[in-house]
C-alpha atoms as one frame of an Amber mdcrd trajectory, in Angstrom:
protein
 -38.217  -4.575   7.070 -35.297  -5.054   9.431 -36.402  -2.790  12.275 -40.156
  -3.335  12.551 -41.469  -6.149  14.705 -43.904  -6.393  17.577 -42.313  -6.772
  21.026 -41.333 -10.395  21.470 -41.890 -12.885  24.284 -44.505 -12.799  27.019
 -43.189 -10.041  29.278 -45.024  -6.983  30.599 -44.310  -4.921  27.462 -44.711
  -7.781  24.975 -47.175  -7.735  22.097 -48.600 -11.028  23.369 -49.675  -9.283
  26.588 -50.719  -5.988  24.964 -52.685  -6.791  21.821 -56.264  -6.413  23.103
 -56.985  -3.678  20.549 -55.876  -5.929  17.697 -57.988  -8.766  19.152 -61.030
  -6.455  19.160 -60.415  -5.605  15.513 -60.317  -9.309  14.617 -63.492  -9.886
  16.635 -65.406  -7.062  14.952 -64.284  -8.304  11.531 -65.336 -11.884  12.254
 -68.739 -11.495  10.549 -67.165 -10.141   7.354 -64.642 -12.990   7.301 -67.366
 -15.604   7.767 -69.499 -14.083   5.005 -66.563 -14.035   2.587 -65.722 -17.695
   3.220 -69.347 -18.819   2.920 -69.826 -16.877  -0.333 -66.800 -18.652  -1.736
 -68.041 -22.051  -0.576 -71.637 -21.669  -1.771 -70.589 -20.273  -5.153 -69.326
 -23.762  -6.109 -66.803 -21.958  -8.300 -63.734 -23.033  -6.337 -62.287 -26.503
  -5.701 -61.727 -26.539  -1.937 -60.487 -30.093  -1.404 -57.079 -28.701  -0.399
 -57.739 -25.207   0.933 -54.889 -22.691   0.941 -55.175 -20.019   3.670 -52.746
 -17.185   4.349 -52.708 -14.783   7.298 -50.515 -11.839   6.337 -48.938  -9.870
   9.172 -49.713 -12.679  11.619 -47.386 -11.377  14.380 -47.267 -13.603  17.498
 -49.254 -14.139  20.661 -52.843 -15.294  21.197 -54.279 -13.491  18.148 -52.147
 -15.374  15.617 -53.911 -18.727  15.627 -57.319 -17.379  16.673 -57.949 -16.209
  13.091 -57.106 -19.646  11.697 -59.434 -21.261  14.246 -62.284 -18.958  13.163
 -61.746 -19.831   9.493 -61.829 -23.557  10.255 -64.946 -23.150  12.415 -66.687
 -21.424   9.508 -65.738 -24.200   7.068 -66.868 -26.853   9.572 -70.237 -25.115
   9.998 -70.664 -25.126   6.214 -69.840 -28.838   6.164 -72.701 -29.538   8.561
 -75.157 -27.384   6.618 -74.332 -29.082   3.321 -74.080 -32.553   4.839 -70.706
 -33.293   3.283 -67.040 -32.602   3.873 -65.830 -29.836   1.578 -62.195 -29.638
   2.625 -59.960 -32.652   3.195 -56.896 -30.632   4.103 -55.995 -27.099   5.159
 -52.706 -25.526   4.045 -52.147 -22.632   6.456 -49.426 -20.045   5.860 -48.499
 -17.554   8.577 -46.615 -14.562   7.218 -44.796 -11.673   8.814 -41.477  -9.879
   8.493 -38.224 -11.776   9.105 -37.776 -10.348  12.605 -41.203 -11.555  13.802
 -41.229 -13.870  16.837 -41.937 -17.039  14.829 -40.426 -19.152  17.618 -43.307
 -18.155  19.900 -45.791 -18.970  17.129 -44.310 -22.416  16.502 -44.184 -23.203
  20.229 -47.939 -22.654  20.383 -48.690 -25.134  17.575 -48.793 -28.374  19.642
 -51.579 -26.951  21.830 -53.355 -25.718  18.694 -53.236 -29.163  17.059 -54.431
 -30.857  20.261 -57.348 -28.462  20.563 -58.356 -29.160  16.961 -58.403 -32.914
  17.633 -60.497 -32.466  20.779 -63.005 -30.053  19.232 -63.246 -31.355  15.650
 -62.387 -35.030  15.932 -59.985 -37.052  13.822 -62.235 -36.866  10.751 -61.937
 -33.094  10.450 -59.135 -33.199   7.906 -55.393 -32.620   7.851 -53.957 -29.254
   8.873 -50.502 -28.157   7.739 -49.177 -24.904   9.247 -46.095 -23.167   7.835
 -44.303 -19.901   8.569 -43.566 -17.677   5.564 -41.228 -14.802   6.479 -41.022
 -11.797   4.185 -42.749  -8.592   3.110 -46.303  -8.971   1.832 -45.602  -6.170
  -0.653 -44.007  -8.786  -2.929 -45.043 -12.254  -4.122 -44.919 -14.812  -1.316
 -46.749 -17.847  -2.729 -46.995 -19.834  -5.975 -49.570 -18.870  -8.599 -53.160
 -19.970  -7.812 -52.128 -21.638  -4.538 -54.439 -19.781  -2.126 -58.203 -19.710
  -1.617 -58.520 -17.261   1.250 -56.215 -14.457   2.387 -56.690 -12.564   5.626
 -54.773  -9.591   7.001 -55.609  -7.614  10.124 -53.900  -4.586  11.699 -51.019
  -4.742   9.222 -51.607  -2.865   5.971 -51.292   0.547   7.599 -47.558  -0.270
   7.822 -45.746   0.905   4.711 -42.918  -0.979   3.035 -40.545   1.888   3.884
 -40.339   5.507   4.977 -42.073   7.457   2.169 -39.692   7.872  -0.755 -37.747
  11.118  -0.569 -38.378  11.955   3.083 -35.157  10.227   4.119 -33.074  12.237
   1.638 -30.709  14.948   2.886 -32.769  17.680   1.254 -35.994  16.684   3.029
 -34.655  15.001   6.150 -35.832  17.717   8.527 -38.826  19.011   6.579 -41.199
  17.577   9.215 -39.298  19.052  12.144 -40.283  17.873  15.633 -42.843  15.384
  14.283 -42.902  11.624  13.778 -45.714  11.518  11.226 -48.142  13.770   9.366
 -49.487  16.605  11.490 -51.325  19.913  11.062 -47.957  21.652  10.718 -46.588
  19.261   8.070 -45.914  20.792   4.650 -47.886  19.432   1.682 -44.823  17.610
   0.362 -44.911  15.345   3.436 -48.592  14.470   2.992 -48.102  13.844  -0.719
 -45.127  11.560  -0.058 -47.107   9.476   2.437 -50.148   9.177   0.184 -48.015
   8.156  -2.809 -46.119   5.555  -0.780 -49.379   4.011   0.430 -50.836   3.911
  -3.070 -47.715   2.281  -4.511 -47.490  -0.252  -1.687 -51.183  -1.126  -1.666
 -51.164  -1.588  -5.430 -48.212  -3.992  -5.141 -50.020  -5.887  -2.375 -53.200
  -6.258  -4.429 -51.306  -7.272  -7.582 -49.296  -9.922  -5.705 -52.386 -11.444
  -4.085 -54.262 -11.505  -7.408 -51.629 -13.862  -8.786 -51.519 -16.073  -5.691
 -55.281 -16.503  -5.223 -57.289 -18.958  -7.321 -60.048 -17.389  -9.456 -63.014
 -16.918  -7.124 -60.790 -16.719  -4.034 -61.437 -14.148  -1.324 -59.379 -11.428
   0.346 -60.429  -9.895   3.701 -58.403  -6.951   5.015 -58.772  -4.806   8.111
 -56.429  -1.951   8.909 -56.359   1.514  10.416 -57.998   4.190   8.343 -59.515
   7.634   8.642 -62.965   9.110   7.990 -61.863  12.237   6.159 -59.859  12.829
   2.989 -57.773  15.186   5.147 -54.730  13.201   6.339 -54.120  15.601   9.245
 -57.347  14.763  11.095 -57.112  13.568  14.672 -58.288  10.003  14.000 -55.423
   9.590  11.530 -52.453  10.856  13.472 -53.173  11.834  17.065 -51.335   8.876
  18.664 -48.180   9.824  16.724 -48.662  13.483  17.637 -48.834  12.635  21.355
 -45.838  10.305  21.097 -43.880  13.134  19.454 -44.734  15.361  22.430 -43.333
  12.761  24.848 -40.176  12.279  22.770 -39.609  16.027  22.398 -39.860  16.470
  26.179 -36.904  14.072  26.510 -35.078  15.793  23.641 -35.339  19.141  25.447
 -33.625  17.496  28.429 -30.850  16.169  26.200 -31.831  12.507  26.744 -32.750
  12.031  23.078 -31.068  13.773  20.141 -33.492  16.326  18.683 -31.906  15.910
  15.252 -32.989  12.272  15.296 -36.561  13.336  16.095 -36.530  15.606  13.054
 -35.278  12.782  10.815 -37.778  10.158  11.994 -40.759   9.490   9.741 -43.029
   6.613  10.758 -43.571   4.059   7.952 -47.306   4.184   8.607 -50.387   5.504
   6.828 -54.121   5.400   7.624 -55.924   5.771   4.270 -59.408   7.094   3.571
 -62.096   5.165   1.672 -61.392   6.869  -1.645 -57.711   5.918  -1.611 -58.531
   2.255  -0.982 -61.232   2.077  -3.652 -59.147   3.875  -6.259 -56.194   1.509
  -5.963 -58.339  -1.641  -6.050 -60.276  -0.397  -9.072 -57.134   0.819 -10.836
 -55.353  -2.525 -10.369 -58.449  -4.292 -11.697 -58.048  -7.855 -10.399 -60.604
  -7.665  -7.575 -64.175  -6.522  -7.119 -65.157  -5.014  -3.760 -67.885  -7.056
  -2.042 -68.000  -4.662   0.886 -66.119  -1.864   2.592 -67.063  -0.952   6.156
 -65.711   1.379   8.813 -65.950   0.933  12.559 -64.345   2.549  15.573 -62.131
   0.982  18.206 -61.072   2.579  21.495 -57.308   2.752  21.824 -57.398   1.183
  25.287 -59.257  -1.871  23.979 -62.679  -0.700  25.116 -62.229  -1.559  28.805
 -64.870   0.344  30.785 -63.117   3.009  32.867 -64.199   6.412  34.148 -61.697
   8.524  32.236 -62.677  11.664  34.149 -61.273  10.473  37.492 -57.519  10.793
  38.174 -57.202   7.035  38.632 -59.233   6.287  35.482 -57.189   8.739  33.434
 -53.987   7.075  34.634 -55.223   3.535  33.908 -56.411   4.371  30.393 -53.181
   6.232  29.621 -51.129   3.254  30.783 -53.151   0.773  28.721 -52.797   2.858
  25.567 -49.079   3.392  26.202 -48.493  -0.355  26.582 -50.448  -1.054  23.386
 -48.431   1.483  21.386 -45.110   0.502  22.974 -45.602  -3.163  22.049 -45.906
  -2.076  18.410 -43.413   0.777  17.909 -40.624   0.117  20.417 -38.481  -1.806
  17.918 -38.513   1.160  15.497 -37.757   3.722  18.196 -34.917   1.607  19.548
 -33.443   1.174  16.066 -33.663   4.858  15.103 -32.918   6.627  18.378 -30.759
   4.031  20.142 -32.794   4.589  23.315 -31.538   2.916  26.481 -34.051   0.747
  28.416 -34.447   3.211  31.315 -35.075   6.104  28.897 -37.583   3.974  26.964
 -39.436   3.285  30.219 -39.498   7.005  31.028 -40.686   7.833  27.502 -43.774
   5.663  27.829 -44.500   6.848  31.371 -44.665  10.361  29.932 -46.649   9.173
  26.944 -49.184   7.514  29.258 -49.650  10.812  31.154 -50.092  12.775  27.913
 -52.547  10.227  26.495 -54.584  10.087  29.716 -54.958  13.858  29.768 -55.810
  13.992  26.067 -58.433  11.237  26.214 -60.093  12.710  29.293 -60.682  15.866
  27.272 -61.736  14.410  23.912 -62.206  10.631  24.176 -61.389   9.913  20.514
 -61.208   6.473  18.979 -59.604   5.235  15.798 -61.266   4.146  12.550 -60.678
   0.690  11.127 -61.440  -0.193   7.513
């Protein structure tokens, strides 16, 4: 909770400049989000005069308010179809961890409000936007205060390193790795799966108390196709990052002991794990569960089989990953800026070579 945040600001390595993949995920999930909102509206089971909306894991940058804009567009379209105004005010809550760049989010609000006035007119309704810092694995909002909850590219982050893996007895059990891999012992895979199940159950239980009866929850996060947690689509980006870090460790620029003790607080679940926890908790019914694939470089068309194409794709992926994980690496390893730069130069080379041979993508659920 203290170490994880996306890279702040608007610089070359910032999340704001390197979140195309996350934007694609939001775009692909747009249809599902619209359907969920319209089902809620047309059911007539929910009083929407003052609509409570939460975006959990909002981060910062251009993606943050784009989701809120899409939700409002969907409600406005429903207004026109029904010939009446359903919502007189929107209560919007943007949530992320305490170290998130909320300053950047708040600085973007004046332009957001102005755009709403220009596009919707003064009769659209009042919009109140608030920041809510804290972990979404606990209660964040009053009982029955929300109508729609959205979370994208966030729930694959665990609340902590899997319980037990940071103990002295197991600290180096996943030697030379940052996450689950083919060489990981079963105890590592079990610890990760259990941590996800516990966290996801807490998330679902918390939202069930905060949402009004008939409210909707739309989630998109990284997942995997197979029940096998060691498959490439689940862990290959961590595996390649470990290779880059170990190359620096062999040169004495990073302590190898710290590599052995690092366990990423991340997990990409399979369909069965998601369904089981939702059904076991019992507060929600599943309207739909879909999987789609996203290219790690954001889907920019590039000939990966040319030296230049391989380099460009590797660099794009490295910037995307760096914008997300740099805060954790800096906290755990104490990496100096020049070493961090070298790490992701090497990572880009490794990724480019890997993708030119296999061209994998990642699954999103």
